Short mmCIF file of C-alpha atoms and ligand atoms in Angstrom, two decimals:
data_model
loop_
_atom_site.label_atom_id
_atom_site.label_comp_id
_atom_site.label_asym_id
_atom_site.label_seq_id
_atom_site.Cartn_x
_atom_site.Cartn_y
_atom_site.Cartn_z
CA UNK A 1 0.00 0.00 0.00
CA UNK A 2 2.51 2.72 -1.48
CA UNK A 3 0.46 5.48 -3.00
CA UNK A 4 -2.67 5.49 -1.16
CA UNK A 5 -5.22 8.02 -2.51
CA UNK A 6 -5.62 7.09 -5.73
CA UNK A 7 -4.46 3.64 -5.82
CA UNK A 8 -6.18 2.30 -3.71
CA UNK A 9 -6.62 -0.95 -4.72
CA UNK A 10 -3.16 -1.59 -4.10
CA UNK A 11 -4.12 -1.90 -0.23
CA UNK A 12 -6.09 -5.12 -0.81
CA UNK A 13 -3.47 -6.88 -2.87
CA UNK A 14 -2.01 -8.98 -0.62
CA UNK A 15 -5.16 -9.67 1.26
CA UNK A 16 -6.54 -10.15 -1.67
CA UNK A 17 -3.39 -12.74 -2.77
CA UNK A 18 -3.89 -14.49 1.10
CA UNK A 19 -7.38 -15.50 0.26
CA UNK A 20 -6.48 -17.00 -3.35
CA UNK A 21 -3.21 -18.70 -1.66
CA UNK A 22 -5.96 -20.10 1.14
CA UNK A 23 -8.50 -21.04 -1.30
CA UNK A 24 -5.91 -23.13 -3.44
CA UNK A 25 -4.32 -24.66 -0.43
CA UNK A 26 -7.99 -25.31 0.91
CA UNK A 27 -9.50 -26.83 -2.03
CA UNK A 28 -5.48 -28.66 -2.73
CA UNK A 29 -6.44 -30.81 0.79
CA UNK A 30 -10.18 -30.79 0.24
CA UNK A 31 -9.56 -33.27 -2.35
CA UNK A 32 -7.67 -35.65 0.05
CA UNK A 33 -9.72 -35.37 2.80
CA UNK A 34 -12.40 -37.97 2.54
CA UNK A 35 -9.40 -40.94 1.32
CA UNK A 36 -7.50 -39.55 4.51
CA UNK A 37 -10.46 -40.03 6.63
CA UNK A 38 -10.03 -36.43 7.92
CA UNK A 39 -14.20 -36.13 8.36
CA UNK A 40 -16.33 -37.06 11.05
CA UNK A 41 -19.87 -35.92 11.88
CA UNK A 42 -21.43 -34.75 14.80
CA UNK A 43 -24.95 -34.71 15.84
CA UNK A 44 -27.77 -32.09 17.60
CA UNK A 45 -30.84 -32.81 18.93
CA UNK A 46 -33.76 -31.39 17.47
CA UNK A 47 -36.09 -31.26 20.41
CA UNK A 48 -40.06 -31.08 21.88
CA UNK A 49 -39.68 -27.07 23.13
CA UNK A 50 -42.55 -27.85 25.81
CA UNK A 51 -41.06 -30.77 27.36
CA UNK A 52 -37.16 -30.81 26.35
CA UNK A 53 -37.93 -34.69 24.57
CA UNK A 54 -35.20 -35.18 21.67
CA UNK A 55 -37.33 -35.53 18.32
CA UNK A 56 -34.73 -36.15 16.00
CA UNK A 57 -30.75 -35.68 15.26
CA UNK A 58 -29.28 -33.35 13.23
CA UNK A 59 -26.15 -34.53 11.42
CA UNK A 60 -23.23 -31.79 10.88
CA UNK A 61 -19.89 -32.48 9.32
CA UNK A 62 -16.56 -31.81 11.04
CA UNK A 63 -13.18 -31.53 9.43
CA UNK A 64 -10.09 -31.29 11.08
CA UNK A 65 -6.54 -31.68 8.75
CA UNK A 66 -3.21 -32.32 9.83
CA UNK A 67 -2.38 -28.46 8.33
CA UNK A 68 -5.02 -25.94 7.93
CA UNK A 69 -6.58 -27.55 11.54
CA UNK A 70 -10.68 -27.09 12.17
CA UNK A 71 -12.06 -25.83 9.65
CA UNK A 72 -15.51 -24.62 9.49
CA UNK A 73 -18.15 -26.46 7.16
CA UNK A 74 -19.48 -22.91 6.48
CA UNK A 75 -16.42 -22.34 4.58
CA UNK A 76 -15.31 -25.71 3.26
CA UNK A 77 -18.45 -26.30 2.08
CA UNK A 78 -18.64 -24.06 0.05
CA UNK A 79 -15.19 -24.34 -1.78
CA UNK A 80 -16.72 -28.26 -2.15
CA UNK A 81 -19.15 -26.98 -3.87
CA UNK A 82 -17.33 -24.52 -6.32
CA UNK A 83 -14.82 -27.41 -7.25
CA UNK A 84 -17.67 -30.51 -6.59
CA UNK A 85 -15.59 -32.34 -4.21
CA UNK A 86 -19.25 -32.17 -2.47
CA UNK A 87 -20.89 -34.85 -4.29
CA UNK A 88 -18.19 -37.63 -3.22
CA UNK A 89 -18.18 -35.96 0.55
CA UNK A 90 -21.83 -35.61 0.94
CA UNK A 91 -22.15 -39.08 -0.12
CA UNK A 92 -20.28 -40.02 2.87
CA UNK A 93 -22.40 -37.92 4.89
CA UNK A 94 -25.74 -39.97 3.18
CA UNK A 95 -23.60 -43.11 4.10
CA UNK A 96 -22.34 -42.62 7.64
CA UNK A 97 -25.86 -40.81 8.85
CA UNK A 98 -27.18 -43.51 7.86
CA UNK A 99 -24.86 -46.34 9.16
CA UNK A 100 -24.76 -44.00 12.79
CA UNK A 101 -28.81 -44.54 12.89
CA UNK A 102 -28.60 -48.01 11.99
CA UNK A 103 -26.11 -48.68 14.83
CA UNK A 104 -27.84 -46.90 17.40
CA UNK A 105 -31.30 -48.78 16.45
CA UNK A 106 -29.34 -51.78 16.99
CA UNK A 107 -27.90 -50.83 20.11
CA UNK A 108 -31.73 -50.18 21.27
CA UNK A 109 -31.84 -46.40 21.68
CA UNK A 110 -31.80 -44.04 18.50
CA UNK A 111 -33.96 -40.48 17.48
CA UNK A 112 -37.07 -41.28 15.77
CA UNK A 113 -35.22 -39.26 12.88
CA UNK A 114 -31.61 -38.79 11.30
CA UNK A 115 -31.68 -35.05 9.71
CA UNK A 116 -28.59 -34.87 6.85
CA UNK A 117 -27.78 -31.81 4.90
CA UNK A 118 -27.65 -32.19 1.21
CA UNK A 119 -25.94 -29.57 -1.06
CA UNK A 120 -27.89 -27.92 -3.97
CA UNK A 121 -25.09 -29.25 -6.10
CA UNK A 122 -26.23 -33.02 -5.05
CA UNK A 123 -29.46 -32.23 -5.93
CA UNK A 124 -27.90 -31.74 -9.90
CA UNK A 125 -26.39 -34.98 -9.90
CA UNK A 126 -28.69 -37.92 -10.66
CA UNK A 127 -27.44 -40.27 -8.75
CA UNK A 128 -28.94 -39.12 -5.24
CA UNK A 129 -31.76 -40.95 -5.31
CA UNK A 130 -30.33 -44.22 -6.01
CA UNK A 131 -27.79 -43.00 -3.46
CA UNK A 132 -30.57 -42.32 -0.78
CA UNK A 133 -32.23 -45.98 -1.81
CA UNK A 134 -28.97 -47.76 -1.32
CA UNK A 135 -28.36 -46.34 2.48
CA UNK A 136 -31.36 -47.12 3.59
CA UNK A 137 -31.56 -50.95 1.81
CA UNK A 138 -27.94 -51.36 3.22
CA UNK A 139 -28.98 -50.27 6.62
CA UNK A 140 -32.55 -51.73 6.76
CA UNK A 141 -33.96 -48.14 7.99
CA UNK A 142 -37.29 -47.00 6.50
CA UNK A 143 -36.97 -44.20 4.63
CA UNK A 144 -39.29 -42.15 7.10
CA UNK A 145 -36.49 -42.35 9.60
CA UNK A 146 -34.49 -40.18 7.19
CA UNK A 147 -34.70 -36.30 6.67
CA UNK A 148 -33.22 -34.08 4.19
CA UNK A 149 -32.83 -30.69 4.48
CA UNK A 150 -31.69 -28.79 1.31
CA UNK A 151 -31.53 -24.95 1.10
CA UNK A 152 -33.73 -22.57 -1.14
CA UNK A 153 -30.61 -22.40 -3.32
CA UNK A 154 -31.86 -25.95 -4.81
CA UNK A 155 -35.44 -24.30 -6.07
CA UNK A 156 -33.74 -21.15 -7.67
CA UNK A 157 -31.53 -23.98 -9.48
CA UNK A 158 -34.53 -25.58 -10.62
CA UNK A 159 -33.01 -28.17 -12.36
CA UNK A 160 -34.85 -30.28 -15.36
CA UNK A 161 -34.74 -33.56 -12.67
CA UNK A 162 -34.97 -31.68 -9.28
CA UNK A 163 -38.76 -32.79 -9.63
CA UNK A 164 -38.26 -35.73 -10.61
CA UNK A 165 -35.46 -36.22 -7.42
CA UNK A 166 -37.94 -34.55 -5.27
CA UNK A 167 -40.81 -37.28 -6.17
CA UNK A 168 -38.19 -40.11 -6.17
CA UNK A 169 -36.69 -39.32 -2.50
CA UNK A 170 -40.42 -38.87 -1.61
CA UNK A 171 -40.99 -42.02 -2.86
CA UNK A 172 -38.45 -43.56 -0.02
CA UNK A 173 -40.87 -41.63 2.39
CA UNK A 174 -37.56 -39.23 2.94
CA UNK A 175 -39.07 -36.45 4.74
CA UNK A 176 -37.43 -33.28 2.88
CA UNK A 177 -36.89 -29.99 4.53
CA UNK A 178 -35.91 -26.55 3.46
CA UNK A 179 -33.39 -25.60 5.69
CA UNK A 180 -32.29 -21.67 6.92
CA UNK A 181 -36.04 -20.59 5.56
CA UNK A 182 -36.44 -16.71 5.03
CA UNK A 183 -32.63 -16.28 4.21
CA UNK A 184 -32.41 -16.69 0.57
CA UNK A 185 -35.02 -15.99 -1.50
CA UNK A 186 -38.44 -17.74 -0.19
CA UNK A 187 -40.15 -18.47 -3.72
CA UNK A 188 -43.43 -19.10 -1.89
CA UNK A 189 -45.24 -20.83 -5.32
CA UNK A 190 -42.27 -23.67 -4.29
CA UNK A 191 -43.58 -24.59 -0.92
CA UNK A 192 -47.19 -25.22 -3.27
CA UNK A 193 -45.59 -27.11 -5.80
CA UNK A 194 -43.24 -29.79 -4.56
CA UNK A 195 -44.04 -32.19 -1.96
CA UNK A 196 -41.99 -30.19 1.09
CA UNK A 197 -42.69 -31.68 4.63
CA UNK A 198 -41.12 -28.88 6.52
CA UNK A 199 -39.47 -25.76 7.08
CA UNK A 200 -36.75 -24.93 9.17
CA UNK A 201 -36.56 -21.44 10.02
CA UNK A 202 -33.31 -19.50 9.67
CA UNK A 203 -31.78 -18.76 12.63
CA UNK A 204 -30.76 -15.26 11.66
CA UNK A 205 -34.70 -14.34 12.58
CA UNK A 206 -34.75 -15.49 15.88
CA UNK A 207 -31.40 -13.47 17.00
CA UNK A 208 -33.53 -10.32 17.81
CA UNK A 209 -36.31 -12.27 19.26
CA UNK A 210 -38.41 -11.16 21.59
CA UNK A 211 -36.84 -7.87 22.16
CA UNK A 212 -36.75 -6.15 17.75
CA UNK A 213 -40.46 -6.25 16.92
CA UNK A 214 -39.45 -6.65 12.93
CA UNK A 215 -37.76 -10.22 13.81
CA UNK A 216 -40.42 -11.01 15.68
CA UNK A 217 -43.14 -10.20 13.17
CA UNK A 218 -41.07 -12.00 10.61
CA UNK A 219 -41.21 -15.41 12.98
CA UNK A 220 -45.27 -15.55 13.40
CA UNK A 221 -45.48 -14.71 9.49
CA UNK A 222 -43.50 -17.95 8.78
CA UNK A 223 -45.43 -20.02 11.52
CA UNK A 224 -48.59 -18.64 10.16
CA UNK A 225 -47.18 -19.80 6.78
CA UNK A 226 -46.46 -23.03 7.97
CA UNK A 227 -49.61 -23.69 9.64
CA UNK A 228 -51.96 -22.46 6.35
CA UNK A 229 -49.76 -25.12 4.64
CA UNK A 230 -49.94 -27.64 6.84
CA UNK A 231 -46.03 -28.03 7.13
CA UNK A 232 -43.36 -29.12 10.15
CA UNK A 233 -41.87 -25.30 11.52
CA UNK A 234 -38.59 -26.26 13.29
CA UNK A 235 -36.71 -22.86 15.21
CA UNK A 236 -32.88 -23.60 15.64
CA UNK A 237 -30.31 -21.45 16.79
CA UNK A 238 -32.62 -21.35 20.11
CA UNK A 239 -30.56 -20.06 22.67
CA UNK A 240 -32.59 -18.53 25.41
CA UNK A 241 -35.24 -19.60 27.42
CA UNK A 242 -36.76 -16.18 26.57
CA UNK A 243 -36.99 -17.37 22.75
CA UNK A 244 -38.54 -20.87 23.56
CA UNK A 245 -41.21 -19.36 25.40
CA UNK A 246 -42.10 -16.96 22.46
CA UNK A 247 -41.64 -19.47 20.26
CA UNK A 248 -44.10 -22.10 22.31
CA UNK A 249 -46.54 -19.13 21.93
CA UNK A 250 -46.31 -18.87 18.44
CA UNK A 251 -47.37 -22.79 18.44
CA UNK A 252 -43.89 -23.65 17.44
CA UNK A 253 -43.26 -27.12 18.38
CA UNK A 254 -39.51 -28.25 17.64
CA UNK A 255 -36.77 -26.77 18.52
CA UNK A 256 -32.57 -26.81 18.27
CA UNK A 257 -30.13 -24.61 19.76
CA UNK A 258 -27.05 -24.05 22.20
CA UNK A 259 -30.27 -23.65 24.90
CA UNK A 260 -30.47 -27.68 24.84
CA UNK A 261 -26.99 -28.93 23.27
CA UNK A 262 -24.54 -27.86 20.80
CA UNK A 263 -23.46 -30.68 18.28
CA UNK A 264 -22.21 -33.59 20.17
CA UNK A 265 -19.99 -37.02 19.36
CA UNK A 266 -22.67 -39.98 19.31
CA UNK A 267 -21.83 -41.39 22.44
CA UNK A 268 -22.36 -37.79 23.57
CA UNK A 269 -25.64 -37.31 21.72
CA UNK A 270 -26.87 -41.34 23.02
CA UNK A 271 -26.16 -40.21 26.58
CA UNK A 272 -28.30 -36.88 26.13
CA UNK A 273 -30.79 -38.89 24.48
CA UNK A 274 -30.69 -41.10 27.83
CA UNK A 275 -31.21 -38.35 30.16
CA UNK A 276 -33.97 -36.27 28.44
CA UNK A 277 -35.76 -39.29 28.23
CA UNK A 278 -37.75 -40.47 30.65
P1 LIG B 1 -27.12 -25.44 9.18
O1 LIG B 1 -27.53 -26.65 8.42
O2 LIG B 1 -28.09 -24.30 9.24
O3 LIG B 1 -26.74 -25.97 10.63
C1 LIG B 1 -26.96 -25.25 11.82
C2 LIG B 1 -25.68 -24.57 12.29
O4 LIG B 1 -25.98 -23.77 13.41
C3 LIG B 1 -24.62 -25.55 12.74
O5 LIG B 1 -23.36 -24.98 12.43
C4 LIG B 1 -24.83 -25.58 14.25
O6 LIG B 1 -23.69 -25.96 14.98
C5 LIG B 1 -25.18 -24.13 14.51
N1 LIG B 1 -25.99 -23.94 15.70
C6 LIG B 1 -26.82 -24.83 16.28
N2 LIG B 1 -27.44 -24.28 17.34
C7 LIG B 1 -27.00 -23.00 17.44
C8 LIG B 1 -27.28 -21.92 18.36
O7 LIG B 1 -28.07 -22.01 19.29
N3 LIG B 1 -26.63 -20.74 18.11
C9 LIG B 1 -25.78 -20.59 17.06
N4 LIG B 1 -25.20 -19.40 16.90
N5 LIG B 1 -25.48 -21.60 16.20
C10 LIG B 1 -26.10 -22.78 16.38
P2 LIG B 1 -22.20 -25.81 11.72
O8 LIG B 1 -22.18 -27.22 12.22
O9 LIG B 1 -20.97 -24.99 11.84
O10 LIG B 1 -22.65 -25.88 10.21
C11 LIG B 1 -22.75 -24.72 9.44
C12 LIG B 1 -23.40 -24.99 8.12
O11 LIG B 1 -22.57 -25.83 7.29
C13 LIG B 1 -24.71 -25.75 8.24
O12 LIG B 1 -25.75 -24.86 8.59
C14 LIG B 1 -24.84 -26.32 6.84
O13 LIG B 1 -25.32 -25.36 5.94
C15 LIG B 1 -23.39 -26.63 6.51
N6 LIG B 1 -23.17 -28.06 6.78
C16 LIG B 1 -22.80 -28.68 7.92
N7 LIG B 1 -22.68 -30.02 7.76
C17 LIG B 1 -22.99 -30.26 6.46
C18 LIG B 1 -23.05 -31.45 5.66
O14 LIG B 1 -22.85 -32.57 6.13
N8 LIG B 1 -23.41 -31.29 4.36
C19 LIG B 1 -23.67 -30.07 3.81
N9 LIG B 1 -24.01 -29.98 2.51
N10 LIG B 1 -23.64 -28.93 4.53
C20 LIG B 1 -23.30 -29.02 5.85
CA1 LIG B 2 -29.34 -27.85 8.46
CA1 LIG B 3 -30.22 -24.10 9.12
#
């Protein structure tokens, strides 16, 4: 940053540089990471607000490599996405969800419901309902047990197949989900047209809540939504006790947040499961 003033782009040249050097090292061990085993997921409850009973688990992925460290799936996500590393890894997600549920049946405790996060780019492939068939046959769950939640980046896509994936994953009895609701671009004529069981609000709405009247009024418009519609309204990124109760007066029913449990290692999430049951 010589001549500032009128050059001064110059300033965000080497930031600028840093973030391309990141990127390419990012996306250089992204491509590794699955053969290295460098994944592992993590699960939170989804749970009853009146009564604290888990309903269901959701699945997040966690990476952690030898050089860059922890790395957020906000951000490697993403870059899996721009270079499509995310249909092999979200594969493995489909897989080890699955195999996690299947295990915990077996051990005679489990959630009623595995919830997995499935990239719009997945949704242009055609292989994810086969994918989705093959889990559940290799793991003997019925497909109710499963939930995807996809973001409203998959109906702006609005792929030739994504229908035809939507009917075929509905065919499984996969319950499917838009996830972070409100945050992109809520194409109501969507929620009429494809065979959506729920909506999971985005957390960004609740932040304010009770206290900024806008967030607030933007929460009952969505459960009022939800309710003409006759669809599932999940609230995460619950943190207070002051937002469940608002919430529980809205008639929201299901709930996730740092208020119950953060994301937990399954023995973690099994022994929660244990004590919130009765
Ligand atoms: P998401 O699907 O909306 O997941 C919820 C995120 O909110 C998670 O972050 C979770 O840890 C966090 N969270 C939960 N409760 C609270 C709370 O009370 N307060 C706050 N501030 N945060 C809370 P995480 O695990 O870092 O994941 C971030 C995003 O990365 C996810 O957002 C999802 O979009 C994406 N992601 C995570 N795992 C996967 C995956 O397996 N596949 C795909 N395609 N995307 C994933
Ligand atoms: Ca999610
Ligand atoms: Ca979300």
């Amino acid at each position: 940053a010589k001549r500032r003033g009128r050059n001064t782009w110059q300033t965000f040249t080497p930031e600028l540089a840093r973030q391309q050097h990141d990127r390419v090292q990012v996306e250089a061990q992204l491509r590794r990471a699955l053969e290295n085993e460098e994944f592992r997921l993590v699960f939170q409850p989804l749970v009853n607000l009146a009564d604290g009973r888990v309903r269901s688990a959701e699945a997040l992925i966690r990476w952690r490599n030898p050089a860059l460290g922890e790395l957020s799936p906000d951000l490697f996500i993403t870059h899996a996405e721009t270079t499509g590393d995310i249909v092999r890894i979200g594969a493995w997600v489909i897989q080890s969800a699955c195999r996690q549920m299947a295990a915990w049946r077996k051990a005679g405790l489990a959630p009623a419901r595995m919830a997995v996060n499935v990239s719009y780019r997945q949704f242009l492939t055609e292989d994810l309902v086969p994918l989705v068939a093959q889990c559940l046959k290799d793991n003997d769950l019925p497909g109710d047990l499963l939930e995807l939640e996809f973001t409203e980046r998959v109906l702006i896509e609005d792929a030739p197949d994504t229908h035809r994936t939507f009917e075929g994953l509905r065919q499984l009895g996969v319950v499917l989900t838009i996830d972070d609701f409100g945050e992109g671009y809520s194409a109501l004529n969507y929620l009429r047209r494809l065979p959506i069981h729920g909506l999971k609000l985005a957390q960004a709405f609740l932040h304010g809540v009770p206290g900024n009247e806008s967030d607030a009024a933007i929460c009952q418009a969505v459960a009022g939504i939800a309710q003409a519609l006759g669809l599932d309204l999940v609230a995460e990124g619950v943190e207070s006790s002051a937002q469940r109760d608002f919430l529980l007066g809205l008639g929201v029913r299901t709930g996730q947040g740092f208020l119950f449990s953060p994301p937990m290692d399954p023995d973690a999430f099994i022994a929660y499961l244990r004590r919130t049951s009765p």
